[in-house]
Short mmCIF file of C-alpha atoms in Angstrom, two decimals:
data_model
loop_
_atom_site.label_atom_id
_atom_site.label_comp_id
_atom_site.label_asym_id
_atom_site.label_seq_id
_atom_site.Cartn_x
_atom_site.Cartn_y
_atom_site.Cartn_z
CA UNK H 1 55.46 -67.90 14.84
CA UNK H 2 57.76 -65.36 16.99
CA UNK H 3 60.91 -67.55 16.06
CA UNK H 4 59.91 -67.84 11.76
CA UNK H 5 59.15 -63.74 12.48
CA UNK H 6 63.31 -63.46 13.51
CA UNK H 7 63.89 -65.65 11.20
CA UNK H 8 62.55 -63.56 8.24
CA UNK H 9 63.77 -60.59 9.78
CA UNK H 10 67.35 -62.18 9.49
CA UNK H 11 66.78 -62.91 5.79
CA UNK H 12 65.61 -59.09 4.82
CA UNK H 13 68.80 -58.31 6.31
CA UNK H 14 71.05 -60.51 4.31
CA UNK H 15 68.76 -59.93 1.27
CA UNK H 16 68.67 -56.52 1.47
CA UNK H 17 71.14 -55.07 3.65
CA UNK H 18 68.65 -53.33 5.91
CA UNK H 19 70.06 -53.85 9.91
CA UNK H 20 67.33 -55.89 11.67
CA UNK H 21 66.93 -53.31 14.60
CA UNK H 22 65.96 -51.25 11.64
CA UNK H 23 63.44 -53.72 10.74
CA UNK H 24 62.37 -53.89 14.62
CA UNK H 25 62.07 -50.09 15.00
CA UNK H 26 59.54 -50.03 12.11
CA UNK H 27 57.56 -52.91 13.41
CA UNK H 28 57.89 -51.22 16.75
CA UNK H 29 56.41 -47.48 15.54
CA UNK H 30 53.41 -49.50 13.70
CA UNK H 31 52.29 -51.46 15.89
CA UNK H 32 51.96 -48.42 18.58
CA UNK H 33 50.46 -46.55 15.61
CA UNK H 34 47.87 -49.30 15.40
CA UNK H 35 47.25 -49.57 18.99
CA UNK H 36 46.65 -46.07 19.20
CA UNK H 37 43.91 -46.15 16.27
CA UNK H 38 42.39 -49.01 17.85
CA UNK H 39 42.10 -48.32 21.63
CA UNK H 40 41.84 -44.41 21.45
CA UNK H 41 40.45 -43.97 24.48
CA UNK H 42 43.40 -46.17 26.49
CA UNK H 43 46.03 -45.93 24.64
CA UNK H 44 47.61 -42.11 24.10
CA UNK H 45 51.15 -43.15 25.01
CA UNK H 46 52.18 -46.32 23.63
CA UNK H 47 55.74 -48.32 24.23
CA UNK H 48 55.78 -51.49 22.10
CA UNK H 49 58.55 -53.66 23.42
CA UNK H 50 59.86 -56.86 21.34
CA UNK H 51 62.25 -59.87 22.50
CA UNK H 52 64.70 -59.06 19.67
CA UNK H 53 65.90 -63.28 20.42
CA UNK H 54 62.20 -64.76 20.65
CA UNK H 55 60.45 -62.16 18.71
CA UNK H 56 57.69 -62.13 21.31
CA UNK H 57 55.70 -58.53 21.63
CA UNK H 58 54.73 -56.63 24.70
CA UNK H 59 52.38 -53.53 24.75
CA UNK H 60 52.46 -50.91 27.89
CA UNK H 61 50.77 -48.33 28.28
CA UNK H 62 52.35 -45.17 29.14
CA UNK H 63 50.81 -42.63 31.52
CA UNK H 64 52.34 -39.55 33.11
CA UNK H 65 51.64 -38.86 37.22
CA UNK H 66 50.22 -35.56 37.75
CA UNK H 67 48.57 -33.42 40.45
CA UNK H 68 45.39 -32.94 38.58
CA UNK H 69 45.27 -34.99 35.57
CA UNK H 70 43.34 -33.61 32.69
CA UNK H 71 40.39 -35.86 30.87
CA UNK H 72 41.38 -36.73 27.82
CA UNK H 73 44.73 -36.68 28.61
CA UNK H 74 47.47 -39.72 28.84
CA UNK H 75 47.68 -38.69 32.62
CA UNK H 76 47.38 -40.67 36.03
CA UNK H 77 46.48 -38.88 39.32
CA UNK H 78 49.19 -39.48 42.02
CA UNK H 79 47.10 -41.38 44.54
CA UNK H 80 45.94 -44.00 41.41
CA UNK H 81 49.45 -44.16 40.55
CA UNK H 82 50.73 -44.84 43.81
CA UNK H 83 48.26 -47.47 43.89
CA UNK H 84 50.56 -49.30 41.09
CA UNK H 85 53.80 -47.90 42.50
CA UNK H 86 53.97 -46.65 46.15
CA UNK H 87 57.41 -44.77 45.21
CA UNK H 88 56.08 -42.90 42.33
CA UNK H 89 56.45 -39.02 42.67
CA UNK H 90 54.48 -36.32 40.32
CA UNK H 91 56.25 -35.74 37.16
CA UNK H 92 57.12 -39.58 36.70
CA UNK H 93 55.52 -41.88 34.82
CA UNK H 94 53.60 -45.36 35.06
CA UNK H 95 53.88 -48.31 32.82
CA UNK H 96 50.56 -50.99 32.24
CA UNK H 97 51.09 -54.21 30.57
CA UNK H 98 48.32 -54.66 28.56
CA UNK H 99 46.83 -57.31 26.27
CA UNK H 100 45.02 -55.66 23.01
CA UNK H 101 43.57 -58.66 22.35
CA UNK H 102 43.52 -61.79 19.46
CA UNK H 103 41.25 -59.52 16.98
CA UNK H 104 44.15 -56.54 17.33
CA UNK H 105 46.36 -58.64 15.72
CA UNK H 106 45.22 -58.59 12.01
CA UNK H 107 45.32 -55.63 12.13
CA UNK H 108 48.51 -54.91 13.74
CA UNK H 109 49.88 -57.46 11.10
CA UNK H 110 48.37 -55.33 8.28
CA UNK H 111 50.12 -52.40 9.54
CA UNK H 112 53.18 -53.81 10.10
CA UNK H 113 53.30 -55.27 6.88
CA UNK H 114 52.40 -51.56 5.06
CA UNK H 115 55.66 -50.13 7.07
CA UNK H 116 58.30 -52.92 6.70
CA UNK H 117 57.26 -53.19 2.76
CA UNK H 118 57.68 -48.65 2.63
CA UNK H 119 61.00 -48.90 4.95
CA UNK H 120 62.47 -51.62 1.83
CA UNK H 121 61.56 -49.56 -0.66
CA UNK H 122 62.76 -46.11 1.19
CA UNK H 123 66.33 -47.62 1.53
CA UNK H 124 66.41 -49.40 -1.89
CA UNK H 125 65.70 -45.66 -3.44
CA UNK H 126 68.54 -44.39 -0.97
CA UNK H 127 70.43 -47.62 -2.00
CA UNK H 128 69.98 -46.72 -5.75
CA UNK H 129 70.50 -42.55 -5.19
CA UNK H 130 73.88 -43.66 -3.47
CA UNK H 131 75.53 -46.08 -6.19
CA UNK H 132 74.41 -43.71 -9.24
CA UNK H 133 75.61 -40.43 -7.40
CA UNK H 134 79.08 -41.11 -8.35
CA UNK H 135 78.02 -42.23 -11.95
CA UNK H 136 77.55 -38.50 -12.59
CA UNK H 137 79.56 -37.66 -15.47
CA UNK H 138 80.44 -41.74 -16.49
CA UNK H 139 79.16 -43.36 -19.19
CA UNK H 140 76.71 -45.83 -18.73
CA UNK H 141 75.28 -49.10 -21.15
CA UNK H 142 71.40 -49.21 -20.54
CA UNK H 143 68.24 -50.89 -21.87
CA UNK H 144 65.12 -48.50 -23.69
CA UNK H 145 62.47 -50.16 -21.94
CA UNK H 146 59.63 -47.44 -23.49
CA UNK H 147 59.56 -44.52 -25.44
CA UNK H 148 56.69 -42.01 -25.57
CA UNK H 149 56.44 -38.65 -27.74
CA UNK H 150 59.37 -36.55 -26.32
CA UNK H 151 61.31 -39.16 -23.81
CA UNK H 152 63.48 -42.14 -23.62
CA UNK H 153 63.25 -44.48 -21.06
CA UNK H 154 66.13 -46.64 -20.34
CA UNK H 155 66.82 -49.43 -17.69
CA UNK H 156 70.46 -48.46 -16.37
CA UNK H 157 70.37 -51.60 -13.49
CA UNK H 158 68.45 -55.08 -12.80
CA UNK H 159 65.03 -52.54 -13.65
CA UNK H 160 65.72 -51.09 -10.52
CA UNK H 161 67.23 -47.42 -11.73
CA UNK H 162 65.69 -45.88 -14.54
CA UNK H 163 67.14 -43.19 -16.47
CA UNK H 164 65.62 -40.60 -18.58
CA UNK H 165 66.64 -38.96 -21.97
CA UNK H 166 64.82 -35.94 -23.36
CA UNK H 167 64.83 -34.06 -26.44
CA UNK H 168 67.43 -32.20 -26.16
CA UNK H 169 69.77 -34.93 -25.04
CA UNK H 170 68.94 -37.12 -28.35
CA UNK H 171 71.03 -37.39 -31.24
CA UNK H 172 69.09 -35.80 -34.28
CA UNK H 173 67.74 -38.34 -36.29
CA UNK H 174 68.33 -41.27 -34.19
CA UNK H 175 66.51 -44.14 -33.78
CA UNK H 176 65.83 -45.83 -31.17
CA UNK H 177 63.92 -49.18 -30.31
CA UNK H 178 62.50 -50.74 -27.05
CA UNK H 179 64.80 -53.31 -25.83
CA UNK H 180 67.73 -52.18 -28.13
CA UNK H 181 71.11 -51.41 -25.84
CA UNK H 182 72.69 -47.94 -26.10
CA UNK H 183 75.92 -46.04 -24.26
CA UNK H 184 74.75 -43.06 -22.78
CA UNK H 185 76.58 -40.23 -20.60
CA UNK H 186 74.67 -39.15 -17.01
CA UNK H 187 74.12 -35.67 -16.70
CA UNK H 188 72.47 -35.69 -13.74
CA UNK H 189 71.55 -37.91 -10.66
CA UNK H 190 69.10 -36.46 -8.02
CA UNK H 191 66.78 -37.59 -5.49
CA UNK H 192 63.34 -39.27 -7.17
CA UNK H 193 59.95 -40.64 -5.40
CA UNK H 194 60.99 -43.77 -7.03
CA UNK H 195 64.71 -44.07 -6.57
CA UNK H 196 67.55 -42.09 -8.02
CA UNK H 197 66.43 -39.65 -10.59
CA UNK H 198 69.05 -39.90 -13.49
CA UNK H 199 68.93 -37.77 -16.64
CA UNK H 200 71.30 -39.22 -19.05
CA UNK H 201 72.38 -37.70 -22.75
CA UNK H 202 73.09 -39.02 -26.11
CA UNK H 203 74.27 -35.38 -27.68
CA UNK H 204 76.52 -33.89 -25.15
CA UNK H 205 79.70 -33.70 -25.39
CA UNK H 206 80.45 -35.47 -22.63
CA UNK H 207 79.54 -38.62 -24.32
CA UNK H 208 82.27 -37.39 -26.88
CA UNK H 209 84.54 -37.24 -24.05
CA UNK H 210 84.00 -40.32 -22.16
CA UNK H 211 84.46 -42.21 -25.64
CA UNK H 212 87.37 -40.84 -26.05
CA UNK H 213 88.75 -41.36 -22.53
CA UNK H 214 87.90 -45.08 -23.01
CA UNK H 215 89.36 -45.81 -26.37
CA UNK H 216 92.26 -44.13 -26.49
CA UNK H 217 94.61 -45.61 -22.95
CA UNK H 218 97.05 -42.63 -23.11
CA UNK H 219 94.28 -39.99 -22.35
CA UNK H 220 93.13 -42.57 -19.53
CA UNK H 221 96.35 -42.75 -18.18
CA UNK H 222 97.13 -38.99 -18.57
CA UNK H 223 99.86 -38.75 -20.88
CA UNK H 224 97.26 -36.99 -23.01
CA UNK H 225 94.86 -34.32 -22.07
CA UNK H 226 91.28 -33.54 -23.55
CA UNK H 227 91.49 -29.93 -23.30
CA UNK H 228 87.76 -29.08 -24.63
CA UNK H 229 84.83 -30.42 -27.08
CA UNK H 230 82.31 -28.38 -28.97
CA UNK H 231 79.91 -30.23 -30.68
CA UNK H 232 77.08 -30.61 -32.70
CA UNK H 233 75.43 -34.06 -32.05
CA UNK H 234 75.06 -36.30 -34.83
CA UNK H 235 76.76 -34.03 -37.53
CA UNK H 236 80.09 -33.38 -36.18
CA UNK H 237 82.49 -32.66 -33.46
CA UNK H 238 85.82 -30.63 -32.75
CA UNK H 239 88.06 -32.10 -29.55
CA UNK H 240 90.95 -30.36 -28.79
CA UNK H 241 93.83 -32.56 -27.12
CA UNK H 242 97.41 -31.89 -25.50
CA UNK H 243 100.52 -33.95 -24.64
CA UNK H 244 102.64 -32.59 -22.25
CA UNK H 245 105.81 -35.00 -23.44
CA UNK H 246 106.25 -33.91 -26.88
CA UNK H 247 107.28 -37.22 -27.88
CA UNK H 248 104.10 -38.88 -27.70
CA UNK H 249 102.27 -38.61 -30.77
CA UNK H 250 98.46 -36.91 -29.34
CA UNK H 251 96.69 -37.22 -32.89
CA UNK H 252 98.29 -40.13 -33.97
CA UNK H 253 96.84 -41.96 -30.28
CA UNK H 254 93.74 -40.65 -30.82
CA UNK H 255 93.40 -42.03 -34.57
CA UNK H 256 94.92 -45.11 -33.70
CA UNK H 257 96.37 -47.45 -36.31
CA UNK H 258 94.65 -47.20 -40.02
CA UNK H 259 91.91 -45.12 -37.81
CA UNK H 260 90.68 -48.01 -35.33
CA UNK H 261 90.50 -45.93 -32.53
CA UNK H 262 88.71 -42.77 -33.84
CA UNK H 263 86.67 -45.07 -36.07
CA UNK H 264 85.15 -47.25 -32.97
CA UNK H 265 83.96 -43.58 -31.79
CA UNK H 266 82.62 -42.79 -34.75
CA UNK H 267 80.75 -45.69 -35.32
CA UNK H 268 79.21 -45.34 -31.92
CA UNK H 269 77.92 -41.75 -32.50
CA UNK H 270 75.97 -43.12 -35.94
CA UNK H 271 78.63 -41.60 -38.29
CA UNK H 272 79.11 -37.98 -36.70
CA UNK H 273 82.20 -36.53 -38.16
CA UNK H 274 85.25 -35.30 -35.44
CA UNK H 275 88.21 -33.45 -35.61
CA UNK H 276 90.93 -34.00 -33.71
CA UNK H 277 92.39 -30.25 -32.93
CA UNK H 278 95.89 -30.00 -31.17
CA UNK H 279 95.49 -27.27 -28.48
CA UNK H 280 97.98 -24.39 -28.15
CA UNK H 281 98.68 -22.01 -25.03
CA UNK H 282 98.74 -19.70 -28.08
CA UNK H 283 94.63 -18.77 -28.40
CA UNK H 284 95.75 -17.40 -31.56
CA UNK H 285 97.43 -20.85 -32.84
CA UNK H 286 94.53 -22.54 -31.55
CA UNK H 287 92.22 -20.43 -33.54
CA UNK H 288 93.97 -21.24 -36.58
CA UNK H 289 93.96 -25.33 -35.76
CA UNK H 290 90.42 -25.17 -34.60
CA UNK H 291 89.06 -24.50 -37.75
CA UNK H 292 90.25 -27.17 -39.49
CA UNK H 293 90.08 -28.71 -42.30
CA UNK H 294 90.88 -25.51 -43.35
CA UNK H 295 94.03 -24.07 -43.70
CA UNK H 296 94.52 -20.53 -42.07
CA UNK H 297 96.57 -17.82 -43.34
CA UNK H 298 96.86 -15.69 -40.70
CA UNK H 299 95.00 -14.82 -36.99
CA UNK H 300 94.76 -11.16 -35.88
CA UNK H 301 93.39 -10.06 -32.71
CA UNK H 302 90.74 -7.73 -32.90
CA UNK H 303 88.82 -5.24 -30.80
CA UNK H 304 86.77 -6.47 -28.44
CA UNK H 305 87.42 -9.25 -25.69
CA UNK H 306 88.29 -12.28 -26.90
CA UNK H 307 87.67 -11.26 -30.33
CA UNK H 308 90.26 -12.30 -33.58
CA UNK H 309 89.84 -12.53 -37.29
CA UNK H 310 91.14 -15.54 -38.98
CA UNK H 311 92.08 -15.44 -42.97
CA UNK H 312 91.73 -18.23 -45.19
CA UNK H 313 92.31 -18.75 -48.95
CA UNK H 314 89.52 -17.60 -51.10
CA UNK H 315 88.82 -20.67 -52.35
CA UNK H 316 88.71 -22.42 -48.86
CA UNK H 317 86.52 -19.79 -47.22
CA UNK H 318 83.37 -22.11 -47.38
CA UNK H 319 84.73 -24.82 -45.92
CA UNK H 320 86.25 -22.65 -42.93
CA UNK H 321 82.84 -21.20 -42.12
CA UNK H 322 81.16 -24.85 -42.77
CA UNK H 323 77.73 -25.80 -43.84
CA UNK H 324 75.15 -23.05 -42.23
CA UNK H 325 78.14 -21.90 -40.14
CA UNK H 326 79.03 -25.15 -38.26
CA UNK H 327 82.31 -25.29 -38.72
CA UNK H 328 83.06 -21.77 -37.47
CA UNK H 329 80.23 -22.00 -34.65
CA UNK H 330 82.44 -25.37 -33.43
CA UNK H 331 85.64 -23.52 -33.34
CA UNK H 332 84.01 -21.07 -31.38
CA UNK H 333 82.74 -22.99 -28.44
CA UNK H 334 86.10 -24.87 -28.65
CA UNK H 335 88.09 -21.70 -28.59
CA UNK H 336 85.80 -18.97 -26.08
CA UNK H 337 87.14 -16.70 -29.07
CA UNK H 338 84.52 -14.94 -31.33
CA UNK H 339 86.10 -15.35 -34.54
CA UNK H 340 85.57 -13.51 -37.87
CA UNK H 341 86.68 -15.83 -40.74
CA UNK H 342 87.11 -13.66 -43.73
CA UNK H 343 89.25 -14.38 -47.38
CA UNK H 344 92.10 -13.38 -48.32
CA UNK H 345 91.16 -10.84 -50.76
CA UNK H 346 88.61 -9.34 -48.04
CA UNK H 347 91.51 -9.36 -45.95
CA UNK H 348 93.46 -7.26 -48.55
CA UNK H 349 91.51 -4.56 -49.05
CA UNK H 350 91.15 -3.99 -45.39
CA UNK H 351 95.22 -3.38 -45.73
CA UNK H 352 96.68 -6.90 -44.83
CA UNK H 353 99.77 -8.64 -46.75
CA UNK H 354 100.59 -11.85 -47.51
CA UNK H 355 103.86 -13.59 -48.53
CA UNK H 356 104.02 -14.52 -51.89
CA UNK H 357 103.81 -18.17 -50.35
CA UNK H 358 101.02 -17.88 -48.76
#
């Protein structure tokens, strides 16, 4: 039995990784703890020594020499002590083989088992905490395995990691089905009772991001920078991008040929709309491209910090501001600018001019 006990002790450490002295250090601090519940009265100081090659299992008892030993207490008087060791001094302390006994070891077996089984699952959960901590900020393919009034519950690994999507982090209007397969982006990865405790999102813009970053190759490679996204998830999103070479085409990568590229990203977000906004140095130039699909007359700065009005042709004012202000709230999270998108004729009569070209 002491050899098959190695044995499986060398098999929970190929299975799962776990050092078999970590295994015997367990078994080691349970069976004491055990001994100690069962022998109260003997046993106050308990070393429980095993043959790490034959697996066999010794119990001492530990007690400490003293001048006047306490009752009650794990102590030994010197004269009894000398008794087991003529060269013992006070201070030292005197080991007893003992034998708890053929009932002890259910128990002790019980025990043991209770502490091996919490020492798997306390380094699978470190285990877990460790792969997903740098998963923060990746995207991630995982498996709704149950959905309840506000949460989605996804399997992100062999059922062993479990992420969690709230509210906030759905898409409005949705869907979503148990078993069905979605991408997701990780917000967050903490410590959980269970394992790694991972909140993952469906509407931030990180998701927008990370799509981006893995369709398009020349952002990957970093010929072409995502400089910022605002968005509003499942209606529509603004991502600013820059190319440092001005030869390389940043738009046209990002579209791809006859629209692949931004059209795989699309289709992934359930038909959200997203402009592609080339970023400018200039935060008035980038004001003007940000609120596209409009076209901007002219950006002023105003007073205030950060603050600029943009003009727009009368009859494109609407779609600069954007249904219930969406397209102007986008270009402001994109820019950091508070922005004041007026016409042209309300820009007129506050004593602006225009080229007749304009």
């Amino acid at each position: 039995m002491a050899n098959e006990f190695i044995s499986a002790l060398d098999d929970l450490e190929k299975e799962k990784g776990i050092s078999k002295e970590s295994f015997m250090d367990v078994l080691r601090t349970a069976l004491a703890a055990a001994c100690r519940k069962q022998f109260p009265d003997r046993c106050g100081d308990v070393d429980v020594r095993i043959n790490d090659e034959t697996g066999e299992i010794s119990y001492y008892m530990i007690r400490h020499v003293s001048e006047e030993p306490l009752e009650g207490e794990n102590l030994i008087s010197v004269e009894d002590a000398k008794k087991i060791n003529p060269e013992i001094e006070v201070g030292g302390d005197i080991e007893e083989k003992f034998d708890p006994g053929v009932d002890f070891s259910r128990i002790a077996a019980q025990a043991a088992k209770q502490m091996i089984l919490q020492k798997i699952h306390e380094s699978e959960r470190e285990s877990s905490l460790s792969e997903m901590s740098g998963k923060e900020g990746e995207l991630m393919t995982g498996v709704i395995r149950k959905i309840d009034q506000k949460n989605v519950y996804l399997d992100l690994g062999k059922g062993q990691v479990e992420g969690v999507m709230v509210t906030a982090d759905q898409i409005p209007g949705e869907k979503y089905s148990v078993n069905e397969s979605i991408r997701v982006f990780v917000k967050k990865v903490r410590s959980g009772y269970k394992g790694a405790s991972i909140t993952v999102s469906r509407s931030s813009p990180g998701l927008v991001r990370k799509l981006f970053e893995e369709e398009v190759p020349e952002i990957k490679q970093g010929q072409i920078q995502i400089k910022e996204v605002s968005r509003d998830a499942g209606s529509r999103s603004k991502v600013a991008i820059y190319a440092a070479d001005p030869r390389i085409d940043a738009i046209g990568a990002c579209v791809g040929n006859k629209g692949v590229r931004v059209n795989a990203i699309v289709e992934e977000l359930g038909g959200e709309k997203i402009d592609i906004i080339p970023w400018s140095e200039d935060p008035l130039e980038f004001i003007a491209k940000s609120l596209s699909p409009a076209k901007v007359l002219m950006v002023v700065e105003t007073e205030g910090e950060k603050c600029a009005m943009a003009v727009v042709p009368d009859d494109k004012l609407s779609l600069a501001i954007g249904k219930d202000g969406q397209n102007a709230r986008l270009a402001v999270r994109l820019t950091g600018w508070k922005i004041d998108v007026k016409s042209r004729s309300a820009a007129e009569k506050l004593g602006y001019t225009f080229d007749e070209g304009d």
